[in-house]
mmCIF file of C-alpha atoms and ligand atoms in Angstrom:
data_model
loop_
_atom_site.group_PDB
_atom_site.id
_atom_site.type_symbol
_atom_site.label_atom_id
_atom_site.label_comp_id
_atom_site.label_asym_id
_atom_site.label_seq_id
_atom_site.Cartn_x
_atom_site.Cartn_y
_atom_site.Cartn_z
ATOM 1 C CA MET A 1 0.077 -0.074 0.008
ATOM 2 C CA LEU A 2 2.690 2.783 0.856
ATOM 3 C CA ARG A 3 5.285 3.166 -1.500
ATOM 4 C CA ASP A 4 8.858 1.553 -1.236
ATOM 5 C CA GLY A 5 11.025 2.653 1.720
ATOM 6 C CA ALA A 6 8.349 4.142 3.515
ATOM 7 C CA LEU A 7 9.528 3.028 6.894
ATOM 8 C CA GLU A 8 13.094 3.333 6.052
ATOM 9 C CA GLY A 9 15.412 4.547 8.966
ATOM 10 C CA LYS A 10 12.903 3.457 11.556
ATOM 11 C CA THR A 11 13.079 0.930 14.098
ATOM 12 C CA ILE A 12 10.083 -0.857 15.246
ATOM 13 C CA ILE A 13 9.638 -3.181 18.318
ATOM 14 C CA VAL A 14 6.502 -5.839 17.612
ATOM 15 C CA THR A 15 5.443 -7.536 21.176
ATOM 16 C CA GLY A 16 4.012 -11.283 19.923
ATOM 17 C CA GLY A 17 6.069 -10.731 16.605
ATOM 18 C CA GLY A 18 6.748 -14.327 16.015
ATOM 19 C CA THR A 19 3.389 -15.404 15.360
ATOM 20 C CA GLY A 20 -0.232 -14.595 13.600
ATOM 21 C CA LEU A 21 -1.011 -10.603 13.123
ATOM 22 C CA GLY A 22 2.327 -9.706 14.595
ATOM 23 C CA ARG A 23 4.352 -11.712 12.013
ATOM 24 C CA ALA A 24 2.034 -10.189 9.207
ATOM 25 C CA MET A 25 2.584 -6.621 10.545
ATOM 26 C CA THR A 26 6.608 -7.333 10.817
ATOM 27 C CA THR A 27 6.678 -8.897 7.336
ATOM 28 C CA TYR A 28 5.392 -5.553 5.844
ATOM 29 C CA PHE A 29 7.299 -3.112 8.075
ATOM 30 C CA LEU A 30 10.274 -4.982 6.794
ATOM 31 C CA GLN A 31 9.229 -4.843 3.082
ATOM 32 C CA LEU A 32 9.010 -1.020 3.613
ATOM 33 C CA GLY A 33 12.498 -0.905 4.988
ATOM 34 C CA ALA A 34 12.065 -0.662 8.483
ATOM 35 C CA ASN A 35 14.360 -3.042 11.353
ATOM 36 C CA VAL A 36 12.213 -4.383 13.152
ATOM 37 C CA VAL A 37 12.803 -6.487 16.751
ATOM 38 C CA ILE A 38 10.063 -9.324 17.528
ATOM 39 C CA SER A 39 9.695 -10.201 20.992
ATOM 40 C CA SER A 40 7.914 -13.018 22.845
ATOM 41 C CA ARG A 41 8.300 -16.034 25.474
ATOM 42 C CA LYS A 42 9.234 -18.482 22.727
ATOM 43 C CA LEU A 43 12.705 -18.117 21.439
ATOM 44 C CA ASP A 44 12.539 -21.018 18.907
ATOM 45 C CA VAL A 45 9.145 -19.343 17.395
ATOM 46 C CA LEU A 46 10.761 -16.052 17.163
ATOM 47 C CA GLU A 47 13.995 -17.301 15.767
ATOM 48 C CA THR A 48 12.343 -19.489 13.223
ATOM 49 C CA THR A 49 10.299 -16.237 12.151
ATOM 50 C CA ALA A 50 13.210 -14.239 11.952
ATOM 51 C CA ASN A 51 15.053 -16.440 9.547
ATOM 52 C CA GLU A 52 12.237 -16.828 7.369
ATOM 53 C CA LEU A 53 11.642 -13.284 7.075
ATOM 54 C CA ARG A 54 15.106 -12.506 6.615
ATOM 55 C CA GLU A 55 15.280 -14.429 3.556
ATOM 56 C CA LYS A 56 11.907 -13.334 2.029
ATOM 57 C CA THR A 57 12.332 -9.699 2.728
ATOM 58 C CA HIS A 58 16.117 -9.291 2.852
ATOM 59 C CA GLY A 59 15.540 -6.852 5.998
ATOM 60 C CA LYS A 60 16.908 -6.559 9.585
ATOM 61 C CA VAL A 61 14.925 -8.707 11.994
ATOM 62 C CA LEU A 62 15.869 -9.220 15.452
ATOM 63 C CA ALA A 63 14.499 -11.658 17.946
ATOM 64 C CA VAL A 64 14.988 -11.085 21.425
ATOM 65 C CA PRO A 65 12.787 -13.052 24.011
ATOM 66 C CA CYS A 66 10.953 -11.120 26.530
ATOM 67 C CA ASP A 67 7.859 -11.789 28.909
ATOM 68 C CA VAL A 68 6.206 -8.682 28.743
ATOM 69 C CA ARG A 69 4.781 -9.358 32.079
ATOM 70 C CA LYS A 70 8.026 -8.724 33.630
ATOM 71 C CA TYR A 71 9.614 -5.137 33.692
ATOM 72 C CA ASP A 72 13.025 -6.219 33.963
ATOM 73 C CA GLU A 73 12.646 -8.395 30.860
ATOM 74 C CA VAL A 74 11.090 -5.422 28.895
ATOM 75 C CA GLU A 75 13.702 -2.969 30.011
ATOM 76 C CA ALA A 76 16.545 -5.569 29.014
ATOM 77 C CA MET A 77 14.673 -6.152 25.370
ATOM 78 C CA ILE A 78 14.462 -2.473 24.897
ATOM 79 C CA GLN A 79 18.382 -2.050 25.714
ATOM 80 C CA ARG A 80 19.182 -4.989 23.203
ATOM 81 C CA ALA A 81 17.038 -3.241 20.377
ATOM 82 C CA VAL A 82 18.783 0.086 21.330
ATOM 83 C CA GLN A 83 22.186 -1.896 21.135
ATOM 84 C CA GLU A 84 21.404 -3.391 17.851
ATOM 85 C CA PHE A 85 19.723 -0.283 16.120
ATOM 86 C CA GLY A 86 20.768 2.424 17.906
ATOM 87 C CA ARG A 87 17.440 3.819 18.437
ATOM 88 C CA VAL A 88 13.894 2.671 18.746
ATOM 89 C CA ASP A 89 10.870 4.635 16.982
ATOM 90 C CA VAL A 90 7.864 2.646 17.319
ATOM 91 C CA LEU A 91 6.384 0.223 19.814
ATOM 92 C CA VAL A 92 3.732 -2.136 18.655
ATOM 93 C CA ASN A 93 1.924 -3.507 21.736
ATOM 94 C CA ASN A 94 0.544 -6.727 19.940
ATOM 95 C CA ALA A 95 1.526 -9.621 22.543
ATOM 96 C CA ALA A 96 -1.944 -11.177 24.018
ATOM 97 C CA GLY A 97 -3.453 -14.068 25.756
ATOM 98 C CA ASN A 98 -7.229 -14.699 25.525
ATOM 99 C CA PHE A 99 -9.448 -17.934 25.904
ATOM 100 C CA ILE A 100 -13.106 -18.278 25.676
ATOM 101 C CA SER A 101 -14.981 -19.370 29.227
ATOM 102 C CA PRO A 102 -17.733 -18.385 31.249
ATOM 103 C CA THR A 103 -16.369 -16.029 33.442
ATOM 104 C CA GLU A 104 -17.975 -18.071 36.555
ATOM 105 C CA ARG A 105 -15.991 -21.020 35.786
ATOM 106 C CA LEU A 106 -12.583 -18.726 35.603
ATOM 107 C CA THR A 107 -10.080 -18.940 38.512
ATOM 108 C CA HIS A 108 -8.553 -16.128 39.884
ATOM 109 C CA LYS A 109 -5.155 -16.859 38.396
ATOM 110 C CA ALA A 110 -6.808 -17.310 34.978
ATOM 111 C CA PHE A 111 -8.426 -13.920 34.986
ATOM 112 C CA ASP A 112 -4.662 -12.460 36.086
ATOM 113 C CA VAL A 113 -2.793 -14.495 33.328
ATOM 114 C CA ILE A 114 -4.883 -12.506 30.558
ATOM 115 C CA VAL A 115 -4.938 -9.075 32.237
ATOM 116 C CA ASP A 116 -1.193 -9.689 33.138
ATOM 117 C CA ILE A 117 -0.214 -10.249 29.553
ATOM 118 C CA VAL A 118 -2.689 -7.995 27.851
ATOM 119 C CA LEU A 119 -2.852 -4.874 30.228
ATOM 120 C CA LYS A 120 0.360 -4.972 32.222
ATOM 121 C CA GLY A 121 2.275 -5.966 29.087
ATOM 122 C CA THR A 122 1.345 -2.910 27.415
ATOM 123 C CA TYR A 123 1.832 -0.584 30.429
ATOM 124 C CA ASN A 124 5.412 -2.283 31.102
ATOM 125 C CA CYS A 125 6.595 -1.824 27.535
ATOM 126 C CA THR A 126 4.951 1.617 27.094
ATOM 127 C CA LEU A 127 6.607 2.997 29.908
ATOM 128 C CA ALA A 128 9.897 1.736 29.623
ATOM 129 C CA LEU A 129 10.199 2.990 26.299
ATOM 130 C CA GLY A 130 8.161 6.231 27.291
ATOM 131 C CA LYS A 131 10.801 6.926 29.415
ATOM 132 C CA HIS A 132 13.541 6.175 27.418
ATOM 133 C CA TRP A 133 12.261 8.291 24.578
ATOM 134 C CA ILE A 134 11.475 11.226 26.973
ATOM 135 C CA ALA A 135 14.735 11.029 28.518
ATOM 136 C CA GLN A 136 16.662 11.040 25.130
ATOM 137 C CA GLN A 137 14.166 13.687 23.947
ATOM 138 C CA GLN A 138 13.197 11.679 21.058
ATOM 139 C CA PRO A 139 10.001 11.160 19.734
ATOM 140 C CA GLY A 140 8.110 7.889 19.056
ATOM 141 C CA THR A 141 4.640 6.182 18.004
ATOM 142 C CA ILE A 142 3.223 3.704 19.917
ATOM 143 C CA LEU A 143 0.689 1.404 18.152
ATOM 144 C CA ASN A 144 -1.927 -0.445 20.560
ATOM 145 C CA ILE A 145 -3.678 -3.737 19.029
ATOM 146 C CA VAL A 146 -6.946 -3.771 20.764
ATOM 147 C CA THR A 147 -10.283 -5.509 19.981
ATOM 148 C CA THR A 148 -13.875 -4.108 18.833
ATOM 149 C CA TYR A 149 -14.837 -5.119 22.045
ATOM 150 C CA ALA A 150 -12.621 -2.954 24.098
ATOM 151 C CA SER A 151 -15.482 -0.421 23.359
ATOM 152 C CA VAL A 152 -18.227 -2.292 24.155
ATOM 153 C CA GLY A 153 -17.474 -5.443 26.325
ATOM 154 C CA SER A 154 -17.938 -8.812 25.325
ATOM 155 C CA ALA A 155 -19.493 -11.880 27.007
ATOM 156 C CA TYR A 156 -17.236 -15.112 27.678
ATOM 157 C CA VAL A 157 -13.875 -13.170 26.882
ATOM 158 C CA VAL A 158 -14.348 -10.835 30.332
ATOM 159 C CA PRO A 159 -10.653 -10.784 31.195
ATOM 160 C CA SER A 160 -9.905 -10.048 27.788
ATOM 161 C CA ALA A 161 -12.324 -7.095 27.398
ATOM 162 C CA ALA A 162 -11.170 -5.725 30.553
ATOM 163 C CA ALA A 163 -7.793 -5.708 29.801
ATOM 164 C CA LYS A 164 -8.340 -4.297 26.164
ATOM 165 C CA ALA A 165 -10.610 -1.541 27.674
ATOM 166 C CA GLY A 166 -7.419 -0.572 29.776
ATOM 167 C CA VAL A 167 -5.490 -0.585 26.828
ATOM 168 C CA LEU A 168 -7.712 1.781 24.856
ATOM 169 C CA ALA A 169 -7.923 3.947 28.001
ATOM 170 C CA ILE A 170 -3.939 4.296 27.950
ATOM 171 C CA THR A 171 -4.014 5.101 24.456
ATOM 172 C CA ARG A 172 -6.381 7.960 24.446
ATOM 173 C CA SER A 173 -4.659 9.201 27.717
ATOM 174 C CA LEU A 174 -1.422 9.275 26.733
ATOM 175 C CA ALA A 175 -1.981 10.563 23.266
ATOM 176 C CA VAL A 176 -2.856 13.698 25.199
ATOM 177 C CA GLU A 177 -0.205 13.689 28.074
ATOM 178 C CA TRP A 178 2.785 12.577 25.635
ATOM 179 C CA ALA A 179 1.905 14.554 22.564
ATOM 180 C CA LYS A 180 4.464 17.321 24.320
ATOM 181 C CA TYR A 181 7.106 14.888 24.032
ATOM 182 C CA GLY A 182 6.287 13.981 20.214
ATOM 183 C CA ILE A 183 4.926 10.885 21.153
ATOM 184 C CA ARG A 184 1.853 9.575 19.102
ATOM 185 C CA SER A 185 -0.253 6.982 20.737
ATOM 186 C CA VAL A 186 -3.056 5.089 18.118
ATOM 187 C CA ALA A 187 -4.694 1.766 18.134
ATOM 188 C CA ILE A 188 -6.014 -0.440 15.860
ATOM 189 C CA ALA A 189 -9.629 -2.481 16.933
ATOM 190 C CA PRO A 190 -9.340 -5.569 14.585
ATOM 191 C CA GLY A 191 -12.381 -7.870 13.847
ATOM 192 C CA PRO A 192 -12.349 -11.493 12.973
ATOM 193 C CA PHE A 193 -8.675 -12.269 11.541
ATOM 194 C CA PRO A 194 -8.031 -15.995 11.238
ATOM 195 C CA THR A 195 -4.473 -16.940 13.249
ATOM 196 C CA GLU A 196 -3.713 -20.195 14.715
ATOM 197 C CA GLY A 197 -3.187 -18.576 18.094
ATOM 198 C CA ALA A 198 -6.858 -16.806 18.333
ATOM 199 C CA TRP A 199 -8.765 -19.342 16.451
ATOM 200 C CA SER A 200 -7.473 -22.526 18.573
ATOM 201 C CA ARG A 201 -8.591 -20.445 21.683
ATOM 202 C CA LEU A 202 -11.730 -18.788 20.637
ATOM 203 C CA PHE A 203 -13.344 -20.745 17.819
ATOM 204 C CA PRO A 204 -11.923 -24.631 19.065
ATOM 205 C CA GLU A 205 -14.130 -27.506 17.727
ATOM 206 C CA PRO A 206 -17.162 -28.053 18.225
ATOM 207 C CA LEU A 207 -17.798 -24.707 18.241
ATOM 208 C CA ALA A 208 -15.705 -23.997 14.821
ATOM 209 C CA SER A 209 -18.087 -25.973 12.870
ATOM 210 C CA LYS A 210 -21.243 -24.280 14.522
ATOM 211 C CA LEU A 211 -20.227 -20.750 14.434
ATOM 212 C CA ASP A 212 -18.956 -18.821 11.319
ATOM 213 C CA PRO A 213 -17.154 -15.910 12.244
ATOM 214 C CA ALA A 214 -17.668 -14.352 8.831
ATOM 215 C CA ALA A 215 -21.486 -14.459 9.291
ATOM 216 C CA SER A 216 -21.844 -11.671 11.379
ATOM 217 C CA VAL A 217 -19.627 -9.131 9.105
ATOM 218 C CA PRO A 218 -21.560 -7.165 6.771
ATOM 219 C CA LEU A 219 -18.846 -7.985 3.963
ATOM 220 C CA LYS A 220 -19.465 -11.518 4.702
ATOM 221 C CA ARG A 221 -15.752 -12.371 5.233
ATOM 222 C CA VAL A 222 -12.969 -12.651 7.675
ATOM 223 C CA GLY A 223 -10.202 -10.049 7.490
ATOM 224 C CA GLU A 224 -6.791 -10.754 5.462
ATOM 225 C CA HIS A 225 -3.415 -10.175 7.523
ATOM 226 C CA GLN A 226 -2.101 -8.138 4.689
ATOM 227 C CA GLU A 227 -5.055 -5.692 5.454
ATOM 228 C CA LEU A 228 -4.344 -5.548 8.913
ATOM 229 C CA ALA A 229 -0.488 -4.983 8.138
ATOM 230 C CA ASN A 230 -1.255 -2.182 5.346
ATOM 231 C CA LEU A 231 -3.295 -0.025 8.122
ATOM 232 C CA ALA A 232 -0.565 -0.680 11.007
ATOM 233 C CA ALA A 233 1.943 0.669 8.544
ATOM 234 C CA TYR A 234 0.001 3.740 7.693
ATOM 235 C CA LEU A 235 -0.363 4.468 11.269
ATOM 236 C CA VAL A 236 3.440 3.973 12.291
ATOM 237 C CA SER A 237 4.537 5.973 9.006
ATOM 238 C CA ASP A 238 5.083 9.801 9.041
ATOM 239 C CA PHE A 239 1.957 9.579 6.615
ATOM 240 C CA ALA A 240 0.154 9.673 9.789
ATOM 241 C CA ALA A 241 2.163 11.999 11.980
ATOM 242 C CA TYR A 242 -1.648 14.049 12.787
ATOM 243 C CA VAL A 243 -3.325 11.059 13.888
ATOM 244 C CA ASN A 244 -3.124 10.780 17.629
ATOM 245 C CA GLY A 245 -5.332 9.271 20.182
ATOM 246 C CA GLU A 246 -7.500 7.539 17.335
ATOM 247 C CA VAL A 247 -8.609 4.060 17.571
ATOM 248 C CA ILE A 248 -9.344 2.649 13.946
ATOM 249 C CA THR A 249 -11.622 -0.243 13.497
ATOM 250 C CA ILE A 250 -10.876 -3.026 10.998
ATOM 251 C CA ASP A 251 -13.664 -5.278 10.989
ATOM 252 C CA GLY A 252 -15.980 -5.256 7.601
ATOM 253 C CA GLY A 253 -18.568 -3.267 9.680
ATOM 254 C CA GLU A 254 -19.020 -6.346 12.127
ATOM 255 C CA TRP A 255 -19.363 -4.852 15.588
ATOM 256 C CA LEU A 256 -21.807 -1.919 14.149
ATOM 257 C CA ASN A 257 -23.793 -4.745 12.687
ATOM 258 C CA GLY A 258 -24.376 -6.131 16.380
ATOM 259 C CA ALA A 259 -25.293 -2.601 17.452
ATOM 260 C CA GLY A 260 -27.926 -1.410 15.204
ATOM 261 C CA GLU A 261 -31.507 -2.067 16.610
ATOM 262 C CA PHE A 262 -32.806 -2.773 12.946
ATOM 263 C CA ASN A 263 -30.078 -4.603 11.339
ATOM 264 C CA LYS A 264 -31.321 -7.999 11.717
ATOM 265 C CA LEU A 265 -33.929 -7.016 9.352
ATOM 266 C CA GLU A 266 -31.305 -7.949 6.794
ATOM 267 C CA LEU A 267 -33.028 -11.303 7.085
ATOM 268 C CA LEU A 268 -36.130 -10.296 5.542
ATOM 269 C CA THR A 269 -36.994 -11.194 1.670
ATOM 270 C CA PRO A 270 -38.722 -8.783 -0.766
ATOM 271 C CA GLN A 271 -41.888 -10.127 -0.426
ATOM 272 C CA MET A 272 -42.005 -9.945 3.296
ATOM 273 C CA TRP A 273 -40.861 -6.377 2.686
ATOM 274 C CA ASP A 274 -44.185 -6.071 0.392
ATOM 275 C CA GLN A 275 -46.500 -7.547 3.077
ATOM 276 C CA ILE A 276 -45.210 -5.433 5.784
ATOM 277 C CA GLU A 277 -45.234 -2.351 3.725
ATOM 278 C CA LYS A 278 -49.191 -3.255 2.814
ATOM 279 C CA THR A 279 -49.981 -3.718 6.724
ATOM 280 C CA MET A 280 -48.373 -0.452 7.719
ATOM 281 C CA ARG A 281 -49.591 1.540 4.796
ATOM 282 C CA ARG A 282 -53.306 0.200 5.622
HETATM 283 C C1 HXC B 1 -10.217 -21.814 31.621
HETATM 284 C C2 HXC B 1 -7.878 -21.613 31.460
HETATM 285 C C3 HXC B 1 -7.995 -21.956 29.992
HETATM 286 C C4 HXC B 1 -9.260 -22.309 29.562
HETATM 287 C C5 HXC B 1 -5.730 -21.502 30.751
HETATM 288 N N1 HXC B 1 -6.641 -21.164 32.247
HETATM 289 N N2 HXC B 1 -6.576 -21.816 29.846
HETATM 290 N N3 HXC B 1 -9.101 -21.383 32.084
HETATM 291 N N4 HXC B 1 -10.178 -22.124 30.246
HETATM 292 N N5 HXC B 1 -9.035 -22.246 28.269
HETATM 293 C C6 HXC B 1 -6.031 -21.098 33.392
HETATM 294 C C7 HXC B 1 -5.072 -22.183 33.809
HETATM 295 O O1 HXC B 1 -5.932 -23.374 34.419
HETATM 296 C C8 HXC B 1 -4.599 -21.241 34.991
HETATM 297 O O2 HXC B 1 -5.315 -21.055 36.071
HETATM 298 C C9 HXC B 1 -4.486 -19.834 34.186
HETATM 299 O O3 HXC B 1 -5.536 -19.844 33.381
HETATM 300 C C10 HXC B 1 -3.100 -19.783 33.588
HETATM 301 O O4 HXC B 1 -2.952 -20.839 32.831
HETATM 302 P P1 HXC B 1 -1.362 -21.221 32.102
HETATM 303 O O5 HXC B 1 -1.698 -22.252 30.982
HETATM 304 O O6 HXC B 1 -0.587 -21.851 33.239
HETATM 305 O O7 HXC B 1 -0.946 -20.164 31.479
HETATM 306 P P2 HXC B 1 0.140 -19.562 30.418
HETATM 307 O O8 HXC B 1 1.097 -20.880 29.831
HETATM 308 O O9 HXC B 1 0.858 -18.472 31.011
HETATM 309 O O10 HXC B 1 -0.609 -19.324 29.087
HETATM 310 C C11 HXC B 1 -1.048 -18.307 28.836
HETATM 311 C C12 HXC B 1 -2.615 -18.424 28.237
HETATM 312 C C13 HXC B 1 -2.407 -19.237 26.831
HETATM 313 C C14 HXC B 1 -3.352 -17.171 27.880
HETATM 314 C C15 HXC B 1 -3.603 -19.188 28.948
HETATM 315 O O11 HXC B 1 -3.455 -19.193 26.039
HETATM 316 C C16 HXC B 1 -1.163 -18.390 26.042
HETATM 317 O O12 HXC B 1 -0.119 -18.816 26.026
HETATM 318 N N6 HXC B 1 -1.914 -17.692 24.917
HETATM 319 C C17 HXC B 1 -1.150 -16.699 24.052
HETATM 320 C C18 HXC B 1 -1.582 -16.482 22.785
HETATM 321 C C19 HXC B 1 -2.988 -16.111 22.703
HETATM 322 O O13 HXC B 1 -3.777 -16.388 23.750
HETATM 323 N N7 HXC B 1 -3.583 -15.693 21.865
HETATM 324 C C20 HXC B 1 -4.718 -15.412 21.302
HETATM 325 C C21 HXC B 1 -4.977 -13.781 21.197
HETATM 326 S S1 HXC B 1 -6.528 -13.586 20.478
HETATM 327 P P3 HXC B 1 -4.784 -22.265 37.481
HETATM 328 O O14 HXC B 1 -5.853 -21.280 38.446
HETATM 329 O O15 HXC B 1 -5.617 -23.364 36.985
HETATM 330 O O16 HXC B 1 -3.566 -22.181 37.637
HETATM 331 C C22 HXC B 1 -7.287 -12.141 21.156
HETATM 332 C C23 HXC B 1 -8.332 -11.165 20.826
HETATM 333 C C24 HXC B 1 -9.246 -12.011 19.397
HETATM 334 O O17 HXC B 1 -6.733 -11.613 21.893
HETATM 335 C C25 HXC B 1 -10.290 -11.466 19.110
HETATM 336 C C26 HXC B 1 -10.988 -12.368 18.036
HETATM 337 C C27 HXC B 1 -12.277 -11.732 17.298
HETATM 338 P P1 NAP B 2 -1.275 -14.778 18.389
HETATM 339 O O1 NAP B 2 -0.703 -15.564 17.035
HETATM 340 O O2 NAP B 2 -1.855 -15.860 19.295
HETATM 341 O O3 NAP B 2 -0.342 -13.745 19.035
HETATM 342 C C1 NAP B 2 -0.082 -13.461 20.296
HETATM 343 C C2 NAP B 2 1.493 -13.130 20.645
HETATM 344 O O4 NAP B 2 1.551 -12.894 22.073
HETATM 345 C C3 NAP B 2 2.321 -14.387 20.213
HETATM 346 O O5 NAP B 2 3.001 -14.657 19.538
HETATM 347 C C4 NAP B 2 2.760 -14.718 21.591
HETATM 348 O O6 NAP B 2 3.796 -15.633 21.825
HETATM 349 C C5 NAP B 2 2.622 -13.568 22.319
HETATM 350 N N1 NAP B 2 2.582 -13.518 23.766
HETATM 351 C C6 NAP B 2 1.385 -14.147 24.744
HETATM 352 N N2 NAP B 2 1.970 -14.000 25.838
HETATM 353 C C7 NAP B 2 3.291 -13.020 25.976
HETATM 354 C C8 NAP B 2 3.937 -12.674 27.069
HETATM 355 N N3 NAP B 2 3.751 -13.023 28.223
HETATM 356 N N4 NAP B 2 4.960 -12.033 26.814
HETATM 357 C C9 NAP B 2 5.530 -11.790 25.437
HETATM 358 N N5 NAP B 2 4.553 -12.247 24.266
HETATM 359 C C10 NAP B 2 3.593 -12.922 24.689
HETATM 360 O O7 NAP B 2 -2.864 -14.212 18.224
HETATM 361 P P2 NAP B 2 -2.944 -13.110 17.075
HETATM 362 O O8 NAP B 2 -4.326 -13.502 16.353
HETATM 363 O O9 NAP B 2 -2.271 -12.767 15.993
HETATM 364 O O10 NAP B 2 -3.258 -11.848 18.264
HETATM 365 C C11 NAP B 2 -2.506 -10.675 17.760
HETATM 366 C C12 NAP B 2 -3.056 -9.399 18.370
HETATM 367 O O11 NAP B 2 -4.369 -9.042 17.875
HETATM 368 C C13 NAP B 2 -3.434 -9.513 19.829
HETATM 369 O O12 NAP B 2 -3.111 -8.252 20.514
HETATM 370 C C14 NAP B 2 -4.726 -9.585 19.861
HETATM 371 O O13 NAP B 2 -5.706 -9.367 20.982
HETATM 372 C C15 NAP B 2 -5.423 -8.777 18.497
HETATM 373 N N6 NAP B 2 -6.457 -9.288 17.957
HETATM 374 C C16 NAP B 2 -6.466 -10.784 17.140
HETATM 375 C C17 NAP B 2 -7.524 -10.631 16.440
HETATM 376 C C18 NAP B 2 -8.066 -11.944 15.585
HETATM 377 O O14 NAP B 2 -8.987 -12.432 15.113
HETATM 378 N N7 NAP B 2 -6.974 -12.971 15.063
HETATM 379 C C19 NAP B 2 -8.949 -9.990 16.513
HETATM 380 C C20 NAP B 2 -8.917 -8.884 17.498
HETATM 381 C C21 NAP B 2 -7.777 -8.682 18.163
HETATM 382 P P3 NAP B 2 4.664 -16.502 22.838
HETATM 383 O O15 NAP B 2 3.644 -17.381 23.257
HETATM 384 O O16 NAP B 2 6.108 -17.059 22.027
HETATM 385 O O17 NAP B 2 4.758 -15.474 24.120
#
């Protein structure tokens, strides 16, 4: 989508960059000329991805293991990125954990694990890099990957909904507070984008064969990874220099479909409309 070299000279940290949407964003950032640091708990997964993407894009990608729940590991990961590339320009808070469950079945530890990865992980990375940027008097961009239910909540993924809502609040709050340091904060709220990580935990069998995630999307399809990568690349690029504090939804219209009082009338046939109109006019 962007012209060649649009991200040249930028170093971008992508948490959870070894898999799924993180990997898709990393691929496109590399293709556009950025250096990328991918980070998560599993070094073997990160290294496999890094090797494959080096071969595919000829870009510079560094794999650094880090559990975003642990502040000292986050600080060390940022230090490693600065050592390797001289500076960091962009943070993409993409790492997440999630699974479906009736809330009353959750242990307090199950609630903790999701909130710790999503909310604590995001503020750990944001705080550590924000302090560094402010001390260095260096501008930066923070892109947070949330979900459409960050704004409206969702049954059966309550820890994730609570944590993503917190991430959205951080996005909007720091967009104002840190703008004076030249730090932008933005977010993407994706609808359904099939990934192994999300699908195995959110649409396991026998649910997967009963519930088609595309059915509730007005465009009648799920998202393509490149579509999300396009939006992410734009938002972290200088072309989006005046976009700050905004959350951009990319869901084919899904959440609005669930929200509109009369949207389900989509099910009515033209014959039914004829009959309804006749009754009403009478
Ligand atoms: C109930 C569960 C559970 C489940 C784990 N737990 N899975 N409880 N139902 N399915 C409980 C455990 O019993 C334990 O509590 C606690 O949670 C911690 O579990 P661990 O397995 O020890 O944690 P850990 O090894 O750190 O793994 C974290 C994880 C795992 C979140 C549970 O799934 C993971 O690593 N996820 C990372 C990737 C991911 O989730 N990707 C999907 C992102 S999709 P007790 O009390 O028993 O000790 C997304 C939005 C998608 O975010 C929106 C789509 C539209
Ligand atoms: P995914 O492949 O499972 O990605 C999650 C990543 O987070 C993994 O790479 C995982 O790697 C990493 N991670 C988990 N816990 C971590 C921790 N404690 N420290 C560091 N890294 C950790 O799933 P995805 O679908 O691509 O999700 C990516 C983002 O998109 C998430 O923020 C998710 O909420 C969001 N999203 C996805 C969808 C969708 O439909 N796919 C929809 C809305 C929002 P390790 O296991 O190696 O740590």
